Amino acid sequence: MEILGYLGALLIGLVLGLTGGGGSMLTVPILTYILLINPVTATAYSLFVVGTTSAFGAFQNAKNGLVDFKNGFLFAVPSFVAVYLTRRFLVPEIPEVIISNPFVLKKGTFLMIFFGIIMLLAAFSMLKKKSNVTENQTQTSVYSLIIQTFLIGIVIGLVGAGGGFLIIPSLVLFVKLPMKKAIGTSLFIIAINSLIGFLGDVQNLPIDWSFLLVFTALSIIGIFIGMYLSRFTNENQLKKGFAYFVLAMALVIFYKEITAL
C-alpha cells in the first residue's frame, strides 16, 4: 500500500501539470485511504504537497510568460488570508465529535464528506457544457472578486485543497485569461494559498517532515512530466476524463465515510 501511495504522489503532480488544478482532490484520498493518515493531518499535508508542487509549476510557466502576476495577486491575497485564518483558527475549533446522536459524526468524517461534496460539485462543473457568456455577465467588480476569492479560501482551508478547480473558471470567465495562462496563474495562486495555509497547521499539528518531503519530491517530478505531456494532449478530452475520475473519487469517499458511521 505504501508503494501505491508514493505512485499516487507522482499522479498528483501529473494532474497538476496537465490541468492546473485537481491535485488536492487526489492528495487527501491517497493520504487518508491508502497511507492511512488521519484526515485532519491529511488536509494539512495536502496543502504542503500541492503548494510546493504548484510553486515549481508556476515558476516554469512564468518563464514561458504564462503567469498573470497582477491578477494572480488580486486573487491570491483575499484567498490566502481566508485559508490561513481557517487553518489556524476555524479547523482547530471544530469539535472532535460533531454529532453524537442518533449516530456519531466525528471531525475527520465531517471534513472528508465535505471534501466529497466539493469534489462532486467540481466534477459536475467540469462536465457542464459552457453556455455563451454575455458581456454583462463578465463585468464583475473588484469587490465581488475579493468576496468570491475569500469564500474560495475558506473552502480551500477546510478541505486542504489547492482550489484550482474553483480558481481557473474565475480567471477565464471574469478576467478573460486564455486557458493556458489561466492554468499557469492558477498554479501561482495555489502555491501561495496552500503554503500560507500550511503555516497555520505547523502551529497546531506535529509534522512528519521526512515522509512529507519525500512524498512532495515525487509530486514535483510528476508536475514536470505533466507539463511536458500537456503539449500533446487534447484539453477537452483530458478535462472530461478527469471530471469523471473526480466524480468516481467523490463517490468512493461517500461510500467509505457513510458506511463507517
PDB file of C-alpha atoms in Angstrom, residues 74 140-150:
ATOM      1  CA  LEU A  74      -5.633  40.067  -6.838  1.00  0.00           C
ATOM      2  CA  THR A 140     -17.632  41.813 -12.274  1.00  0.00           C
ATOM      3  CA  SER A 141     -16.366  44.364  -9.792  1.00  0.00           C
ATOM      4  CA  VAL A 142     -13.100  44.033  -7.902  1.00  0.00           C
ATOM      5  CA  TYR A 143     -15.104  43.908  -4.662  1.00  0.00           C
ATOM      6  CA  SER A 144     -17.144  40.936  -5.916  1.00  0.00           C
ATOM      7  CA  LEU A 145     -13.940  39.122  -6.861  1.00  0.00           C
ATOM      8  CA  ILE A 146     -12.448  39.806  -3.418  1.00  0.00           C
ATOM      9  CA  ILE A 147     -15.539  38.378  -1.684  1.00  0.00           C
ATOM     10  CA  GLN A 148     -15.613  35.416  -4.055  1.00  0.00           C
ATOM     11  CA  THR A 149     -11.943  34.560  -3.583  1.00  0.00           C
ATOM     12  CA  PHE A 150     -12.219  34.977   0.214  1.00  0.00           C
TER      13      PHE A 150
END
